[in-house]
């Protein structure tokens, strides 16, 4: 074939040889490679039909490691000389780029020996390239030419021209493009070339200025982002000539643009320019371009700051801040001129709205100062203006306008974070203002912001806040309690508690605030004040916040734990004893609401303990509940013994405290051994099955489940689970304690499902069987929510539970087919139970998984909408709404049914169902228009009725949905 006179036959021969070489190039020896290279080079002069196969062979040879020196140069010279690359097909052009890339990777020094001839040869190869696949490779070659210092010689402008002709990229990938090249890929690839060398600056900057003035937003954005990228490698020399034009274009865009994106990119580019000029070292005989550049900016923007009502005030402030944020030198230069002006304007304008605008601009400059931290020889204007700046901020804090107060509080936080800015007397004033705003300001926004500010500043000035703020808050709390009859004092008390928690952001302050909160808790518990459960809940909420703030600090966490946990336990045990002896005293601490508020406090105080400290604490708390060992509790002289697991009516109150045991043991880290664990599990199991009080039974079941979930695999676990199954199964069949047995079954199933325990499938089947039970069925269906949802107090990752990834998907795969089967086989009275269980499972499934299963489940979901149970309706609607957006093709097939069902439910007696149905009707508009048009008139007519709904939230959804239709 290779010697045949017909070029097609010769081409086939070379093609076969090239395919063989592509398979075995790594096995060739040096002499063989030399022989083949000479043959292929010679073939480049052959007929044009042969050239594609020749190039494939050369590509194979370009990957050989045993290529003799000089051959790479010889091959490239032959290609540059003999092949008109741009007349080839796309694939063959790509082959040429691959050969060049291979040689650049393996024979760099040889190619550099060609000097600028190599660059010129490549320019000829690339000139006129149009295919995006090839351009990505070509751009990478140009970038390597520049970054690896190949000689560009006199061809810098030609190389720039051959790449910049594609700027800005205007490419839309064809639909169903198999190559997956996006416009963004080409933009980034070209930008990397254009911004790779300062040698392009004289050609590129005029091009960027021209494209910034374009009417196309995409061209503006691309130009601005490319300018920002160039500033990283340019110096003063490259920019000098173009600075006035660049500033003029940037200023015009920011002053005139309606696009937020363009404005953001302009400010980023201006910042980059200022950084570039700040970086340049100025020699004594050259002009300092940064100063003259900033002077131009000040000259064009400063006067607009005197017009707080005018539209150019914010664009001017943003431009000044973008330039000032570049370096400390730029910051000092701009603030020297701007800060005195803003302070003067603030006193000049009495109106709150104008003052707010001015203070927000001032705040922007103050925030920039944080970037450089504390500088020893700080020449900044800010320090010389300390008194007027503080005066302006303090005046904002006393202004009647809430919006101005909020900006003042933000400014105060920033001033406090600037080291050495606030004097001791200023700090005292800061604390006084924060206390006043936090406790006595009518507007809750200001009060909340002041508390947050106190929390931010407290770690910086712990002594001031400990010595001044905490005692004042304690005093206010005391006076609030003494006169608590009025509602105002109640809310003052609430705010004091919140403020004490907010300020507890430093260990030394926690040591002051925690005793105050605990003291308040004890006083609330005693005497006639014990009627107010909300008071105790408020203290617990504050204690919980403090616990969360302490968690990352080892010392603070342990102090908190050993102070708060014993105190809460002692107070609760005391209350339970009084309940046993004097039924009216201490009752408030045993209410469900109060115990539920204590649970997160103890849990948060325990989760972050080190294993050693957690074990030390466990050695006290567990014996307290099992053996009544009260010696570690403060004030431990109790009227009788503490025996929560003993039988007897009089101990009902003590049994309720198992909630606190649950909070503690279920939050311990995995590797902490729980003393007497087997006995504890048996006591909890017995209590959960035998207790008449639903709260206690549920808590014992949760505690049992939490321990089982973390229990190591092995015989002990198998035995305790078998014991639990033996207790539950007879109780579930008949008797007075079916509900307690079901609660235990649900929690144990959840504990095992989370850790993929083999017994979980047996227990889940038990639950599926109970869905058909006329008495327990509805509760079992609700239980599927419990199985799938995140539990707030036990069995979640935050309390170190054993939670395997994708447990929901696994549960779905194993059990949904059984649910569907059960639904079809069930009688009419219990079908709703299966639908409710199914909707709970689907609602908690990741949406991508649900979309793949949708075709098989949609008919069931639509049937669920006809169910009279509002929980089923709500769950199904909330399941369908995202599916309308994510799977429009499948949903379109059922449009008739969907429209009918959704419109029917917009007049449901339940407000939540009406809202969900309207949201689904709204989501229908994301389906293809051709599908929707036949229903448009009907839907608009039907949605007129909910516009008059008596509930505002329903009307709001109706307006949105109807408008979209």
Short mmCIF file of N, CA and C in Angstrom, two decimals, residues 430 634 654 658:
data_model
loop_
_atom_site.label_atom_id
_atom_site.label_comp_id
_atom_site.label_asym_id
_atom_site.label_seq_id
_atom_site.Cartn_x
_atom_site.Cartn_y
_atom_site.Cartn_z
N UNK A 430 -19.63 53.37 76.07
CA UNK A 430 -20.10 52.33 75.14
C UNK A 430 -20.97 51.34 75.88
N UNK A 634 -24.94 20.38 94.78
CA UNK A 634 -24.90 21.48 95.76
C UNK A 634 -26.20 21.45 96.58
N UNK A 654 -40.52 12.26 90.61
CA UNK A 654 -39.10 11.94 90.44
C UNK A 654 -38.84 11.28 89.09
N UNK A 658 -36.18 11.76 84.48
CA UNK A 658 -35.42 10.93 83.53
C UNK A 658 -35.10 11.74 82.27
#
